[in-house]
Tab-separated table of C-alpha atoms and ligand atoms in Angstrom:
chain	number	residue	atom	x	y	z
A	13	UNK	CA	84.376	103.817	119.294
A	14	UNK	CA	87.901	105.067	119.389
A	15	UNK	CA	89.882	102.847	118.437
A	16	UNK	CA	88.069	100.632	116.180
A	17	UNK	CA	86.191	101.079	112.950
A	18	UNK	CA	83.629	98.683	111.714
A	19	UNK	CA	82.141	98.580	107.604
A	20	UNK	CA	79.882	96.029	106.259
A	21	UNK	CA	80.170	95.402	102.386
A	22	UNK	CA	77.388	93.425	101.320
A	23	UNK	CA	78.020	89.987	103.257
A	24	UNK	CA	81.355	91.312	104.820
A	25	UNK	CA	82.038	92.921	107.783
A	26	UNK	CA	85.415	94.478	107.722
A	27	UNK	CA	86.951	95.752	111.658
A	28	UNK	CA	89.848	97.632	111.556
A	29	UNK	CA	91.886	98.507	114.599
A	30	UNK	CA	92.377	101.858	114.254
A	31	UNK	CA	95.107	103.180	116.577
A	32	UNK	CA	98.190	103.863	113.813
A	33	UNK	CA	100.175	106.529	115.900
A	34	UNK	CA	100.910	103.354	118.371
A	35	UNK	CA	101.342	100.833	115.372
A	36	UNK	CA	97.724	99.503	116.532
A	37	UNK	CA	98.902	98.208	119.753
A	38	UNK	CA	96.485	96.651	121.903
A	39	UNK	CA	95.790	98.539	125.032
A	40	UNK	CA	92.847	97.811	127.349
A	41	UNK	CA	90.589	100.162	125.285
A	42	UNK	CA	91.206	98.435	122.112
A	43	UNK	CA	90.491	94.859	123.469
A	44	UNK	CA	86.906	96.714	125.095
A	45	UNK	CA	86.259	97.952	121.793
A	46	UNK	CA	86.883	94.956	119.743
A	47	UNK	CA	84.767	92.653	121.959
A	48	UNK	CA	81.928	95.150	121.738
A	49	UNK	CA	82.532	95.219	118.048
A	50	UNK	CA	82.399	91.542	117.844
A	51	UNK	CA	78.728	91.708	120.041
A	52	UNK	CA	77.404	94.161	117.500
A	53	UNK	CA	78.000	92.122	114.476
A	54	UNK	CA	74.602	91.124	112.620
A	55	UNK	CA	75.216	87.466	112.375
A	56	UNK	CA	71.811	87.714	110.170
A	57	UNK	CA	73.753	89.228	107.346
A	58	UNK	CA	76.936	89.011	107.955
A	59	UNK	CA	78.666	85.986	106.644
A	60	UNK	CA	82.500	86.687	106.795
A	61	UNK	CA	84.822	88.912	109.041
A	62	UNK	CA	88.016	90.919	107.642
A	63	UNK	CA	90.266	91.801	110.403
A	64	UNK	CA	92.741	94.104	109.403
A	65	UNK	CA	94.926	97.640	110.946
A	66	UNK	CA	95.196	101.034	109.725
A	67	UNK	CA	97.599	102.358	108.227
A	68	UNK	CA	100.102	100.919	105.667
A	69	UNK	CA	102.700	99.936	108.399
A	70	UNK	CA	101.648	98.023	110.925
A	71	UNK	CA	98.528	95.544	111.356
A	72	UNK	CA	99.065	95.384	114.827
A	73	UNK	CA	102.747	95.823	117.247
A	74	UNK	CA	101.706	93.801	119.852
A	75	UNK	CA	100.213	94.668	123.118
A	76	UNK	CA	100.703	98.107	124.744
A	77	UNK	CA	104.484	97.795	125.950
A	78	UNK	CA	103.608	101.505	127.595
A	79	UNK	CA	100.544	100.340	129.494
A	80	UNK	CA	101.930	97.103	130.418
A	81	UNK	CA	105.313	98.010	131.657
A	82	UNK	CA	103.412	99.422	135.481
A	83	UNK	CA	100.831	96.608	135.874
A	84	UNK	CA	100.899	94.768	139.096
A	85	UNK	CA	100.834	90.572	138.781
A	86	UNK	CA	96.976	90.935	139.539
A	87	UNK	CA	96.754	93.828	136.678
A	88	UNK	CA	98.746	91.458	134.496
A	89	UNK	CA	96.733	88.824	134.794
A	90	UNK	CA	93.101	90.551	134.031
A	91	UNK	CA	95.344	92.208	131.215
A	92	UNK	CA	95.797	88.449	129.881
A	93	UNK	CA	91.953	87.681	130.555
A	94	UNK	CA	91.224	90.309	128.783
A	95	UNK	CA	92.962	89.678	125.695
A	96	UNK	CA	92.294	86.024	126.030
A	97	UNK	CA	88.662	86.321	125.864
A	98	UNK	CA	88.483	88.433	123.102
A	99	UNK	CA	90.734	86.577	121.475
A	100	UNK	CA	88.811	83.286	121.844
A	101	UNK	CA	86.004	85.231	120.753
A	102	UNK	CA	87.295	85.673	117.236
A	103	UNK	CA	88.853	82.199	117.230
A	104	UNK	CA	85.258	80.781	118.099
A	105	UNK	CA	83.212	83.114	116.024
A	106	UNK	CA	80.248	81.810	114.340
A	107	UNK	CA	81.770	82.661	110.644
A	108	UNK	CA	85.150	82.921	109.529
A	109	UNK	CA	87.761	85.593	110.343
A	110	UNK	CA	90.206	86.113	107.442
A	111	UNK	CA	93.271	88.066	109.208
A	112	UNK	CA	94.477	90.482	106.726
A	113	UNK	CA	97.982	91.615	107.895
A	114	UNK	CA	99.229	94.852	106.591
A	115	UNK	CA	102.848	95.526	108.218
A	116	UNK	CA	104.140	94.418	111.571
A	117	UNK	CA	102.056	91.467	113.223
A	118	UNK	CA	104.201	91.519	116.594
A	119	UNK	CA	103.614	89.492	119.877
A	120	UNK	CA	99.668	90.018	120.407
A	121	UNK	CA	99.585	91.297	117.320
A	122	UNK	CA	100.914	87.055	115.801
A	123	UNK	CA	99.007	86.174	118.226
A	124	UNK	CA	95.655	87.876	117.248
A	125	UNK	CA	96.015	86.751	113.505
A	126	UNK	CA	96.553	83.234	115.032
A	127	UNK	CA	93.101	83.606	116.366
A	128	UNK	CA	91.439	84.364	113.299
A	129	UNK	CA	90.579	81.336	110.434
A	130	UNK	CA	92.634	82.911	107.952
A	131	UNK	CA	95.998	84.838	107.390
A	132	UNK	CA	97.148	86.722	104.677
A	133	UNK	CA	99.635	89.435	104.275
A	134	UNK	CA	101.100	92.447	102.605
A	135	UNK	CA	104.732	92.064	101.139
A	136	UNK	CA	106.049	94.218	104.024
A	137	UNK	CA	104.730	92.323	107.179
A	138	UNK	CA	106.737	91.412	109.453
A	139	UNK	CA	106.003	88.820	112.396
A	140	UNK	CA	107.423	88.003	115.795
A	141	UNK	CA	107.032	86.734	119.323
A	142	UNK	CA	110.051	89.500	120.984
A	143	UNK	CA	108.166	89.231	124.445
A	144	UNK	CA	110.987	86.898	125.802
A	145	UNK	CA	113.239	90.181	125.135
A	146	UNK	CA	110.794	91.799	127.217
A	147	UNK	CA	111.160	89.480	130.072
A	148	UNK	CA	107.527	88.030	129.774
A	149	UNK	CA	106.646	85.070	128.142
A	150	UNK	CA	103.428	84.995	125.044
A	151	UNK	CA	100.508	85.994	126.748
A	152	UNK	CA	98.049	85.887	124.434
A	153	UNK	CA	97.583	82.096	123.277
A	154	UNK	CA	100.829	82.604	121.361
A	155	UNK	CA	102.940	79.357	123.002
A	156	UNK	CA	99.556	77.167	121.985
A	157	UNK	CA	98.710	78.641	118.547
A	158	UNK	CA	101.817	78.896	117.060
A	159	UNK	CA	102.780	75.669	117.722
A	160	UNK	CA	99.229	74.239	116.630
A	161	UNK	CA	99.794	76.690	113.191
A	162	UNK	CA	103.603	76.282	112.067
A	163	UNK	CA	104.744	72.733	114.209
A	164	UNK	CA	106.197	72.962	117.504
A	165	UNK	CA	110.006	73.204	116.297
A	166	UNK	CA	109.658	76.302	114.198
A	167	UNK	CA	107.384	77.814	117.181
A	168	UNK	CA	109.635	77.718	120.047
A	169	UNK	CA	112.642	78.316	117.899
A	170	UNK	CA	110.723	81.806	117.466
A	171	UNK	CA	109.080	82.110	120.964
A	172	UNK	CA	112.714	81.341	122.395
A	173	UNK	CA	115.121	83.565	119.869
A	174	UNK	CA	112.371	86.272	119.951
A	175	UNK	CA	113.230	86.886	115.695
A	176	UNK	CA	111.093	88.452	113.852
A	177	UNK	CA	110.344	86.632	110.299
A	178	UNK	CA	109.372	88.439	106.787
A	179	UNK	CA	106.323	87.597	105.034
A	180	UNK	CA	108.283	85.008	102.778
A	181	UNK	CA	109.349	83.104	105.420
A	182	UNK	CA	106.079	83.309	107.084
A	183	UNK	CA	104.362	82.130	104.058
A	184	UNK	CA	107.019	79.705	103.987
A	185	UNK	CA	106.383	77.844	107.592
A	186	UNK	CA	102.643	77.873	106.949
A	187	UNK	CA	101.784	80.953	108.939
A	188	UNK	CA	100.231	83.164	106.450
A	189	UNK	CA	98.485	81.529	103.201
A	190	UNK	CA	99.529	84.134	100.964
A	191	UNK	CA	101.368	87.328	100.643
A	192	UNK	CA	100.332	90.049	98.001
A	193	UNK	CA	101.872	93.471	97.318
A	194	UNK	CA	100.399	95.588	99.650
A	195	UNK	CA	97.909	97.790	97.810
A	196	UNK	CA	96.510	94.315	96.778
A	197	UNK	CA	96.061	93.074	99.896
A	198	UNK	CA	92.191	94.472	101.146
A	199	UNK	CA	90.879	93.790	97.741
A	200	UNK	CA	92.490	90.104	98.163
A	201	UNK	CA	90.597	89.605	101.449
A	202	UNK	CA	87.497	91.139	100.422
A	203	UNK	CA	87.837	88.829	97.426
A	204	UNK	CA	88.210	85.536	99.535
A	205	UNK	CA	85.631	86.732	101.915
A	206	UNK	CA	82.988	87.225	99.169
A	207	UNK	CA	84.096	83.888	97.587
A	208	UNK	CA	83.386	82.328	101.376
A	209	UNK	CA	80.113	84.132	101.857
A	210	UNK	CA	79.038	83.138	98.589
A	211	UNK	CA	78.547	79.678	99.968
A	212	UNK	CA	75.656	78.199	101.676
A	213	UNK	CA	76.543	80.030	105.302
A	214	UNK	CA	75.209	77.294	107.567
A	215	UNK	CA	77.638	74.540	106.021
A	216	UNK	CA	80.744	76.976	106.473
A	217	UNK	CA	79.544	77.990	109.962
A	218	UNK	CA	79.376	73.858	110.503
A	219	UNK	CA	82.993	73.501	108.618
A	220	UNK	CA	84.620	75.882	110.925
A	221	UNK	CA	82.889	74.745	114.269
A	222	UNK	CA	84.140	71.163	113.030
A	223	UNK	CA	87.424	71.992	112.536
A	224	UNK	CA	87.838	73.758	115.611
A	225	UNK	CA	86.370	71.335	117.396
A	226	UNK	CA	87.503	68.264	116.070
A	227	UNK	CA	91.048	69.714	116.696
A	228	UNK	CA	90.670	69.403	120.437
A	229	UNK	CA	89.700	65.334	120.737
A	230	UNK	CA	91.092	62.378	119.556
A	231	UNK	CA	89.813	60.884	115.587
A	232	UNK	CA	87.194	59.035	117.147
A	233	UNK	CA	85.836	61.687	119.142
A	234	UNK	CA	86.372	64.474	116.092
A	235	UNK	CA	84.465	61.963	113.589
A	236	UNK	CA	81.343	61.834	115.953
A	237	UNK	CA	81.574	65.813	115.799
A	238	UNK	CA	82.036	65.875	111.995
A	239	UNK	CA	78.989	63.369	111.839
A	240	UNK	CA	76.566	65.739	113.873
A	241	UNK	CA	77.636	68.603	112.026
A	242	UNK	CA	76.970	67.336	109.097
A	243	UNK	CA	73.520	65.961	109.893
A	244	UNK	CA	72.571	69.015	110.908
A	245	UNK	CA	72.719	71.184	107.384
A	246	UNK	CA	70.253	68.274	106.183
A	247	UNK	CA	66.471	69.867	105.866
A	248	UNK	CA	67.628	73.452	106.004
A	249	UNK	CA	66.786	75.121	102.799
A	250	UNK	CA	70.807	75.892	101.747
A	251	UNK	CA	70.329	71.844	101.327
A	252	UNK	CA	67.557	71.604	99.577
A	253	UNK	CA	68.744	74.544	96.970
A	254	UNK	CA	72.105	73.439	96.565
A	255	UNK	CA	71.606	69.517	95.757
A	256	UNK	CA	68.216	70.499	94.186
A	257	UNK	CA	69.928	73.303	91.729
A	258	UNK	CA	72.838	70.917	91.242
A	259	UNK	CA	70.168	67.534	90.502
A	260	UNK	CA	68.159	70.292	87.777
A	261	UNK	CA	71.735	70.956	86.360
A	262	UNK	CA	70.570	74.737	86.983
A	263	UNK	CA	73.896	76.304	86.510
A	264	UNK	CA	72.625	79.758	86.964
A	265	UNK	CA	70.729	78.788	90.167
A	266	UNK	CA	73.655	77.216	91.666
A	267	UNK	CA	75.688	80.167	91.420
A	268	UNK	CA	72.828	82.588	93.149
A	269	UNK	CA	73.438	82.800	97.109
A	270	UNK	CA	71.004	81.140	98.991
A	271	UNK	CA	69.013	83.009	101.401
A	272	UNK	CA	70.645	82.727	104.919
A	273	UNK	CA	68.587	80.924	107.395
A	274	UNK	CA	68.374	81.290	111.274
A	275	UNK	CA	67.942	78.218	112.800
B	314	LIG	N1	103.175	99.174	122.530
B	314	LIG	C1	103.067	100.516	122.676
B	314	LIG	N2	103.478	101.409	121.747
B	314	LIG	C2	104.053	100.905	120.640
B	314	LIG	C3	104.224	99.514	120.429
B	314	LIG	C4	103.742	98.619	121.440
B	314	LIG	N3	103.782	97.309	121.327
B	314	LIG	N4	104.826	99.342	119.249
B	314	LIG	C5	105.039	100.566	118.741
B	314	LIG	N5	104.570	101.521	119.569
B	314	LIG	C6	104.623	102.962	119.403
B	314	LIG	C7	106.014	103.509	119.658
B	314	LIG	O1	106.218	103.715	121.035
B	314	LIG	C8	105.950	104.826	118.902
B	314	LIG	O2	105.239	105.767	119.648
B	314	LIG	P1	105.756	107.295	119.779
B	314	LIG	O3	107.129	107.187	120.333
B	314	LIG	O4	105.754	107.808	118.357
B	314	LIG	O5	104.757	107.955	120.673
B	314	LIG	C9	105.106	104.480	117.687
B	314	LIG	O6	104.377	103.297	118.041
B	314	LIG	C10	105.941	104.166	116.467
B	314	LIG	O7	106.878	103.160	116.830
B	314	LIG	P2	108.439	103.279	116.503
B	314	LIG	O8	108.886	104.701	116.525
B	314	LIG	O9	109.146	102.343	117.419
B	314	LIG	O10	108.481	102.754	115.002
B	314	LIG	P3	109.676	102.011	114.275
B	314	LIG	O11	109.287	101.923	112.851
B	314	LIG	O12	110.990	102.615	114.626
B	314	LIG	O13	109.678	100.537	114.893
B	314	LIG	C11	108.642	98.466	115.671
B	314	LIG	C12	108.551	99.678	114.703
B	314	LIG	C13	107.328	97.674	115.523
B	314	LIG	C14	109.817	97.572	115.256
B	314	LIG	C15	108.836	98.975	117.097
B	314	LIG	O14	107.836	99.985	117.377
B	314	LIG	C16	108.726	97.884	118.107
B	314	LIG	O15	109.661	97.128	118.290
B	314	LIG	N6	107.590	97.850	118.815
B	314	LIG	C17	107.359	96.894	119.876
B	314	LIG	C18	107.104	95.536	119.279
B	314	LIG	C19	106.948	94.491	120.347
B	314	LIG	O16	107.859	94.208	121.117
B	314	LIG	N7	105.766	93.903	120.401
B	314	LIG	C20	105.443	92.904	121.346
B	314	LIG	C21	104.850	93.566	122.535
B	314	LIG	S1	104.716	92.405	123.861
B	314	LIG	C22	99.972	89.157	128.592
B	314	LIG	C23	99.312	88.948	127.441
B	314	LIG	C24	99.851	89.381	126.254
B	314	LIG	C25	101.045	90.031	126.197
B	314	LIG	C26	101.693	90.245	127.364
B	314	LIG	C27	101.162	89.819	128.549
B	314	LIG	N8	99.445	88.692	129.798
B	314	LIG	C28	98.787	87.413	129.864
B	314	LIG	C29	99.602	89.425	130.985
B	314	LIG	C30	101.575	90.473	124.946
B	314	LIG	C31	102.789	91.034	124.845
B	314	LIG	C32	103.230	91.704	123.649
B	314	LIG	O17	102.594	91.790	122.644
């Protein structure tokens, strides 16, 4: 791969895009890259994604303005499908995706950390939706997510004045969760990854498919997916360790990670 580096750490994977001469701007050949990426991941041992950029500046600027700027309408629009997919397919991964934004999180690059679970930040991001400046409109989910993260009046007052926003105000609106100096920011997502894949990995795989899913019906229909869900961690053996070391008041037990299992 080019443009993309992947390292596991115990549990974790961690996928960085790796282009930092562009600002990690998405061309075609990062989006190829990350969806292979995302194919190769060992969902057997692998319990928690980081997605983060390289570099100290930017996380990611936003699709390639350069490699955009010829494309015909048809190019444009497998541009979009391309991104889109690969962007669902973080949004909809099995386990959860904690964003960890390092600098500049502009147009696809908002929009990518809107895809993943989680967002959290270095002191020196800075996020935006400029593409009505560039006489386009968010292509990447960024009119649906960022009215689904931050409430639909902040969101278009950003998609329409194209401003970008510091990390304060982003953790402000609800965008990000939390903001940390930036040489604290990897060890804060590794730190909240571990803490996730230190949990019984079938129940948080359940918890994020029933969020996600829930979010797209009405109550009645989300409680019916909630229910399922839930019946269906009962009998696996994360179950029967975690009530059964909690009912033998096994303190020690209940902190040891119980072995993943493939159903
Ligand atoms: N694309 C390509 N190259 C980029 C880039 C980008 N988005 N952002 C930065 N770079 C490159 C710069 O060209 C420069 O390259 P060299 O000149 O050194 O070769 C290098 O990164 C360093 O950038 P700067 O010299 O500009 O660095 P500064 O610190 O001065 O400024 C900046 C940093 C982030 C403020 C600035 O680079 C900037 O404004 N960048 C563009 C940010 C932006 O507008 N992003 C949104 C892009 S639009 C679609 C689906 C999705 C999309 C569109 C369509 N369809 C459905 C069809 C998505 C659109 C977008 O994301």
């Amino acid at each position: 791969m080019e443009f993309i580096t992947f390292e596991q750490q115990d549990f974790v994977g961690i996928i960085t895009i790796n282009r930092p001469k562009a600002l990690n701007a998405l061309n075609s050949s990062v989006l190829e890259e990350l969806d292979k990426t995302l194919d190769q991941v060992d969902l057997s041992n692998t319990r928690c994604l980081i997605l983060t950029g390289a570099g100290d500046k930017s996380f990611v600027a936003g699709a390639d303005i350069g490699e955009m700027s010829t494309l015909t309408k048809a190019e444009g629009e497998a541009f979009g499908k391309k991104g889109n997919d690969v962007f669902r397919k973080l949004e909809t991964f099995p386990i959860p995706v904690i964003a960890a934004i390092n600098g500049f999180a502009l147009g696809g690059g908002c929009e990518i950390a809107m895809s993943c679970d989680i967002r959290i930040c270095s002191d020196n991001a800075i996020f935006g939706q400029p593409e009505v400046g560039l006489g386009i409109t968010p292509g990447f989910g960024g009119t649906q997510r960022l009215a689904r993260t931050v409430g639909v009046g902040m969101a278009k007052q950003m998609i329409y004045t194209g401003r970008n926003i510091k990390s304060d105000e982003a953790f402000r609106i609800g965008l990000v969760n939390a903001v940390y100096p930036q040489e604290e920011l990897m060890d804060a997502a590794k730190k909240l990854a571990s803490t996730i894949s230190m949990n019984a990995p079938i129940a948080v795989r359940n918890c994020k498919k029933a969020i996600n899913d829930g979010l797209q019906v009405d109550m009645d229909a989300a409680i019916v997916i909630e229910e399922k869900l839930f019946g269906d961690c009962f009998e696996t053996e994360d179950q029967k360790a975690g009530m059964g070391n909690f009912l033998e008041k096994d303190k020690e037990k209940k902190l040891k990670v119980v072995p993943f299992q493939n159903k």
